[in-house]
Amino acid sequence: MFFLRLFQIIVVSLLPFNVQSSPVIGESFSPGRSFAASRTASAASSTVSVALGGVTYVNKGIVGFGLILSNFTDSLGDTLGGIGSAIAFKQATWKSLSNGSYTGTLVVHPDRGFNVISTVDYRARQHDINFVFTPYTGTEDLDFESAQKTLQLAYVETTLQFDRGGGNTSGLDALAIRPAESGFPDADALADPEMPIANATYQHLTIDAEGMIAASDGSYWVSDEYGPYIYHFTANGSLIQTIQPPDAFLPLDSHGNVDFTSVVNPTTGRAGNTGFEGLTLDASSNVLYAMLQAATIQDGGDDDDTSLYTRMVAYDIADATITRPTLVGEWVVPLPVSTSKSKTRKCSEIHFVSENVFLALSRDGNGNGAGTSSSDTTSKYKQADLFSIVNATNIAGSKFDDPSNPVAPNGVLDESVAPATYVSFVNYIDDDQLARFGLHNGGDEDSTLVNEKWESLALAPVNDSANPDDYFLFTASDNDFLTEDGISIGVPYNAGVNVDNQFLVFQVTLPSVSPGSVQLAIGV
């Protein structure tokens, strides 16, 4: 048997989250401060409307908050951290209850383990997390403990992911290359391209997972930063297929050879640790979209974060296991830039909204877990924004897929290319909104400080006839496995700080969404 599915039903008390008692899925619960679920009211104080392509989108604010303690362990005995790197609703689990609450299962995917000092031999995995969500739309500020009752989370199980033949994966830096399999790319739809492996003697596939799609057949698509590649896994974690992007995306050295390491920037292609952070699916057309976290090296990308033009690709995956996924689109997307330092806010996730319209999660590096002094904990930008490619130039298959032809040399966009249209939308760090859930931005670095790294998005329907265009936007943080009581691949560690796994839920109005499309995407 070439795969292993490990699970552990952990009963938990959610306030705080620990190993004591479990919320009963489907039952109502009474928070410390009384409030009632509502599917019609807008969240207080910060309703924001924006226009894009003639459509008005509305952010109604935060309606839920939950956490998992920083020292919680998974069924392998490792610290359950980094789980906000990618999230998705497990197919057919979302359910609205008559009492105004919702239940379901989130599948969460950590990245490459506790690697603050160096990369580690962390095996790729995903976790199932059950939840009970009771939206809070009142104006009164909840205390921190009561706020956590709006989104109660319970760990269920862990599924490991495996390389070809059942081999283990690893989070170690990719210092070597496995040659492409016979039949790649034309003769065999499932043959692998050149693959990143730990080193010549430890030939485990290295994965730094940052995006995930829960497909309708129970399989999962996972985007990776090392490649940057997109991997297709069975429900049980066995590798099915690998998508390799155009040469312009691949980390190539000065001789045109691929070099997957994340430690040193390549000559062209994705910069280190800025691979496919964003991954999303248009379920109605079976088109998969992936976006680089920042500009390629040839497009002005570097450690200075000065180039604002990243790239998004689209693949037709309708017959992926029969015919290799086909590149059907590629666009330039401008990212937001800080006004004070002129630094690009890199993109940590994207999510399909409707034809040609997407959410993009960009952020700065401040907040809980940033390792800064209390005077530097104030975040300036953490947002889920909107962008449209309706008027953007599709450069798929053009000269710009050759790294010798940058689309934005020195960060200046080629005049023949129209970029996507990008507008500000959901602000994570609105002081009034955070206060409603006992949270704050800036000041003391404690459990109520909003986390630094928010890296995931997932949409679910509100199912309210009075507000048919309303959806819940779930988002989670990557806490970098930071805890004073951690275990990394069996070895105890103390990161010097406790950063819990935080989750937020916003209510948003998305009029461009086709009726039933979000339900189709999550299987309800």
XYZ file of N, CA and C in Angstrom, residues 336-468:
399
model
N -1.010 45.812 -5.195
C -0.980 47.093 -4.480
C 0.420 47.439 -4.002
N 0.678 48.708 -3.841
C 1.992 49.201 -3.441
C 1.831 50.103 -2.233
N 2.715 49.974 -1.247
C 2.648 50.828 -0.060
C 2.959 52.268 -0.446
N 2.250 53.171 0.173
C 2.460 54.586 -0.135
C 3.709 55.131 0.532
N 4.109 54.524 1.660
C 5.237 55.065 2.410
C 6.586 54.582 1.878
N 6.675 53.290 1.516
C 7.962 52.721 1.113
C 7.994 52.274 -0.339
N 6.896 52.431 -1.050
C 6.781 52.018 -2.448
C 7.146 50.545 -2.639
N 6.773 49.722 -1.669
C 7.013 48.287 -1.755
C 5.725 47.572 -2.161
N 5.872 46.568 -3.007
C 4.709 45.814 -3.457
C 4.179 44.925 -2.347
N 2.850 44.897 -2.206
C 2.204 43.971 -1.280
C 2.001 42.659 -2.029
N 2.816 41.683 -1.721
C 2.751 40.418 -2.445
C 1.413 39.729 -2.231
N 1.019 38.911 -3.212
C -0.285 38.238 -3.171
C -0.143 36.838 -2.578
N -0.931 36.548 -1.556
C -0.856 35.265 -0.861
C -1.960 34.291 -1.258
N -2.967 34.729 -1.992
C -4.034 33.825 -2.424
C -4.924 34.529 -3.436
N -5.571 33.746 -4.287
C -6.619 34.254 -5.166
C -7.840 33.360 -5.026
N -8.990 33.874 -5.426
C -10.206 33.064 -5.404
C -11.123 33.514 -6.534
N -11.618 32.537 -7.293
C -12.542 32.828 -8.392
C -13.857 33.367 -7.831
N -14.337 34.472 -8.420
C -15.627 35.060 -8.040
C -16.666 34.807 -9.124
N -16.353 35.238 -10.314
C -17.238 35.058 -11.458
C -16.386 35.193 -12.710
N -16.986 35.004 -13.863
C -16.204 35.063 -15.093
C -15.367 36.331 -15.143
N -14.051 36.164 -15.214
C -13.075 37.246 -15.327
C -12.830 38.026 -14.043
N -13.493 37.678 -12.938
C -13.368 38.442 -11.690
C -12.849 37.537 -10.576
N -11.873 38.063 -9.798
C -11.212 37.275 -8.768
C -10.987 38.116 -7.513
N -10.840 37.422 -6.396
C -10.335 38.029 -5.175
C -8.832 37.789 -5.109
N -8.090 38.739 -4.545
C -6.651 38.604 -4.357
C -6.307 39.059 -2.945
N -5.653 38.198 -2.186
C -5.282 38.507 -0.803
C -3.833 38.966 -0.753
N -3.640 40.247 -0.463
C -2.295 40.813 -0.333
C -2.133 41.407 1.060
N -0.905 41.431 1.528
C -0.684 41.873 2.913
C 0.744 42.364 3.110
N 0.955 43.045 4.243
C 2.304 43.394 4.666
C 2.802 42.331 5.642
N 3.961 42.567 6.258
C 4.561 41.569 7.139
C 4.484 41.911 8.602
N 3.562 42.794 9.005
C 3.420 43.163 10.408
C 2.254 42.425 11.050
N 2.292 42.350 12.372
C 1.231 41.672 13.116
C 1.798 40.596 14.011
N 0.926 39.842 14.651
C 1.361 38.800 15.568
C 2.119 37.712 14.812
N 3.341 37.429 15.261
C 4.174 36.446 14.585
C 5.269 37.049 13.745
N 5.281 38.371 13.617
C 6.293 39.016 12.785
C 7.633 39.140 13.498
N 7.629 38.935 14.805
C 8.874 39.009 15.547
C 9.369 40.424 15.733
N 8.444 41.378 15.713
C 8.826 42.786 15.839
C 8.551 43.288 17.245
N 9.067 44.453 17.557
C 8.771 45.095 18.837
C 7.347 45.621 18.808
N 6.802 45.942 19.984
C 5.402 46.369 20.061
C 5.144 47.630 19.258
N 6.173 48.460 19.052
C 5.981 49.681 18.282
C 5.862 49.411 16.785
N 6.201 48.165 16.355
C 6.185 47.831 14.937
C 5.134 46.780 14.596
N 4.200 46.542 15.477
C 3.214 45.480 15.252
C 2.014 45.950 14.442
N 1.972 47.216 14.099
C 0.811 47.751 13.391
C 0.860 47.402 11.906
N -0.123 46.635 11.460
C -0.228 46.309 10.037
C -0.747 47.514 9.279
N -0.224 47.689 8.075
C -0.673 48.785 7.215
C -1.578 48.289 6.086
N -1.447 47.012 5.727
C -2.227 46.514 4.591
C -2.430 45.010 4.703
N -3.663 44.606 4.914
C -4.077 43.211 4.819
C -5.474 43.224 4.219
N -5.576 42.830 2.952
C -6.848 42.973 2.250
C -7.107 41.840 1.272
N -8.377 41.519 1.122
C -8.839 40.667 0.029
C -9.472 41.600 -0.995
N -8.732 41.916 -2.043
C -9.168 42.878 -3.046
C -9.797 42.165 -4.243
N -10.333 42.934 -5.156
C -10.932 42.401 -6.379
C -10.102 42.806 -7.593
N -10.018 41.898 -8.565
C -9.439 42.306 -9.850
C -10.189 41.623 -10.990
N -10.153 42.278 -12.138
C -10.849 41.786 -13.330
C -9.878 41.683 -14.493
N -10.000 40.600 -15.260
C -9.157 40.424 -16.455
C -9.953 40.640 -17.739
N -11.165 41.202 -17.617
C -12.023 41.331 -18.794
C -11.365 42.176 -19.881
N -10.608 43.191 -19.498
C -9.933 44.052 -20.475
C -8.432 43.823 -20.523
N -7.970 42.791 -19.842
C -6.534 42.507 -19.798
C -6.118 41.684 -21.012
N -4.866 41.821 -21.412
C -4.328 41.098 -22.564
C -3.975 39.661 -22.183
N -4.490 38.719 -22.947
C -4.133 37.314 -22.742
C -2.806 37.057 -23.461
N -1.742 36.840 -22.694
C -0.409 36.668 -23.289
C 0.014 35.202 -23.351
N -0.923 34.286 -23.104
C -0.587 32.858 -23.166
C -0.066 32.486 -24.548
N 1.039 31.779 -24.595
C 1.609 31.342 -25.858
C 2.328 32.429 -26.633
N 2.451 33.602 -26.052
C 3.121 34.714 -26.743
C 4.620 34.687 -26.467
N 5.312 35.660 -27.016
C 6.755 35.758 -26.814
C 7.111 35.935 -25.349
N 6.166 36.417 -24.543
C 6.450 36.676 -23.137
C 6.565 35.394 -22.307
N 6.226 34.241 -22.888
C 6.444 32.969 -22.204
C 7.883 32.504 -22.323
N 8.669 33.222 -23.104
C 10.110 33.012 -23.191
C 10.761 34.002 -22.220
N 11.538 33.536 -21.254
C 12.103 34.464 -20.261
C 13.012 35.529 -20.848
N 13.465 35.347 -22.076
C 14.306 36.376 -22.700
C 13.478 37.566 -23.165
N 12.151 37.462 -23.083
C 11.248 38.557 -23.467
C 10.373 38.942 -22.280
N 10.890 39.696 -21.338
C 10.091 40.077 -20.170
C 8.879 40.903 -20.563
N 7.799 40.727 -19.818
C 6.601 41.509 -20.086
C 6.672 42.861 -19.385
N 7.536 42.930 -18.361
C 7.709 44.195 -17.642
C 9.185 44.378 -17.300
N 10.021 44.640 -18.291
C 11.457 44.807 -18.029
C 11.712 45.935 -17.037
N 12.504 45.614 -16.017
C 12.794 46.581 -14.952
C 11.527 47.106 -14.280
N 10.471 46.294 -14.334
C 9.233 46.664 -13.665
C 8.330 47.574 -14.465
N 8.681 47.866 -15.717
C 7.867 48.746 -16.566
C 7.104 47.872 -17.561
N 5.786 47.914 -17.518
C 4.956 47.041 -18.337
C 5.078 47.382 -19.815
N 5.232 46.332 -20.637
C 5.279 46.500 -22.081
C 3.999 47.208 -22.539
N 4.157 48.216 -23.397
C 3.012 49.039 -23.801
C 1.976 48.270 -24.608
N 2.326 47.101 -25.114
C 1.366 46.305 -25.877
C 0.446 45.467 -24.983
N 0.709 45.481 -23.683
C -0.015 44.609 -22.755
C -0.865 45.440 -21.803
N -2.146 45.094 -21.730
C -3.056 45.725 -20.769
C -3.149 44.834 -19.532
N -2.931 45.378 -18.348
C -3.003 44.571 -17.137
C -4.436 44.421 -16.644
N -4.616 43.581 -15.647
C -5.912 43.451 -14.997
C -6.266 44.747 -14.274
N -7.547 44.935 -14.013
C -8.019 46.087 -13.240
C -8.172 45.649 -11.792
N -7.557 46.375 -10.874
C -7.455 45.969 -9.471
C -8.084 47.042 -8.585
N -8.994 46.637 -7.659
C -9.623 47.598 -6.746
C -9.593 47.065 -5.319
N -9.465 47.978 -4.370
C -9.472 47.646 -2.950
C -10.850 47.149 -2.527
N -10.898 46.175 -1.577
C -12.203 45.642 -1.175
C -12.286 45.329 0.317
N -11.883 44.154 0.757
C -12.086 43.715 2.142
C -10.843 44.018 2.973
N -10.997 44.900 3.949
C -9.908 45.315 4.813
C -9.918 44.483 6.100
N -8.848 43.706 6.320
C -8.761 42.856 7.512
C -8.487 43.643 8.784
N -7.928 44.836 8.690
C -7.400 45.528 9.865
C -8.176 46.802 10.205
N -9.454 46.826 9.852
C -10.322 47.918 10.278
C -10.472 47.845 11.799
N -10.103 48.895 12.483
C -10.079 48.886 13.949
C -11.443 48.594 14.555
N -12.492 49.186 14.014
C -13.835 48.971 14.561
C -14.273 47.528 14.388
N -13.999 46.970 13.220
C -14.375 45.591 12.964
C -13.616 44.631 13.875
N -12.321 44.835 14.027
C -11.533 43.968 14.902
C -12.020 44.048 16.340
N -12.347 45.245 16.777
C -12.795 45.431 18.163
C -14.083 44.669 18.447
N -14.931 44.504 17.448
C -16.178 43.763 17.651
C -15.914 42.310 18.035
N -14.699 41.812 17.751
C -14.355 40.430 18.056
C -13.179 40.327 19.028
N -12.957 41.389 19.803
C -11.933 41.368 20.837
C -10.520 41.389 20.307
N -10.342 41.827 19.062
C -9.031 41.843 18.410
C -8.514 43.265 18.273
N -7.231 43.386 17.974
C -6.658 44.717 17.750
C -5.522 44.628 16.753
N -5.190 45.774 16.177
C -4.068 45.910 15.248
C -3.068 46.859 15.865
N -1.815 46.399 16.028
C -0.801 47.225 16.657
C -0.824 47.100 18.165
N 0.239 47.592 18.784
C 0.321 47.516 20.233
C 0.913 46.208 20.704
N 0.441 45.743 21.847
C 1.011 44.556 22.474
C 0.904 43.337 21.573
N 1.985 42.555 21.551
C 1.998 41.323 20.765
C 1.465 40.200 21.652
N 0.163 39.968 21.566
C -0.486 38.958 22.379
C -1.503 38.202 21.534
N -2.280 37.328 22.147
C -3.203 36.470 21.399
C -4.335 37.241 20.746
N -4.578 38.483 21.163
C -5.644 39.279 20.563
C -5.144 40.196 19.448
N -3.837 40.186 19.196
C -3.269 40.947 18.076
C -3.527 40.177 16.784
N -4.006 40.849 15.759
C -4.290 40.176 14.496
C -2.987 39.624 13.923
N -3.037 38.397 13.428
C -1.835 37.720 12.956
C -1.202 38.408 11.750
N 0.070 38.085 11.545
C 0.837 38.671 10.439
C 0.410 38.117 9.087
N 0.407 36.774 8.955
C 0.295 36.138 7.637
C -1.101 35.575 7.406
N -1.869 36.240 6.555
C -3.164 35.723 6.105
C -2.995 35.271 4.665
N -3.263 33.971 4.400
C -2.836 33.412 3.118
C -3.878 32.505 2.463
N -5.146 32.613 2.828
C -6.121 31.682 2.248
C -7.509 32.299 2.191
N -8.305 31.824 1.218
C -9.673 32.306 1.006
C -10.576 31.145 0.619
N -11.837 31.194 1.066
C -12.840 30.207 0.657
C -14.216 30.840 0.769
N -15.056 30.649 -0.245
C -16.399 31.224 -0.280
C -17.465 30.169 -0.026
N -18.520 30.565 0.689
C -19.672 29.697 0.924
C -20.941 30.550 0.873
N -22.076 29.981 0.447
C -23.304 30.770 0.313
C -23.956 31.067 1.658
N -24.518 32.270 1.777
C -25.287 32.627 2.969
C -26.649 31.932 2.965
N -27.180 31.671 1.766
C -28.493 31.013 1.613
C -29.609 31.826 2.254
N -29.641 33.092 1.909
C -30.656 33.999 2.447
C -31.420 34.608 1.280
N -32.707 34.335 1.196
C -33.516 34.829 0.076
C -33.577 36.343 0.039
N -33.431 36.980 1.196
C -33.464 38.442 1.239
C -32.159 39.055 0.735
N -31.088 38.275 0.769
C -29.779 38.729 0.304
C -29.161 37.645 -0.572
N -29.727 37.413 -1.750
C -29.298 36.272 -2.569
C -27.872 36.372 -3.088
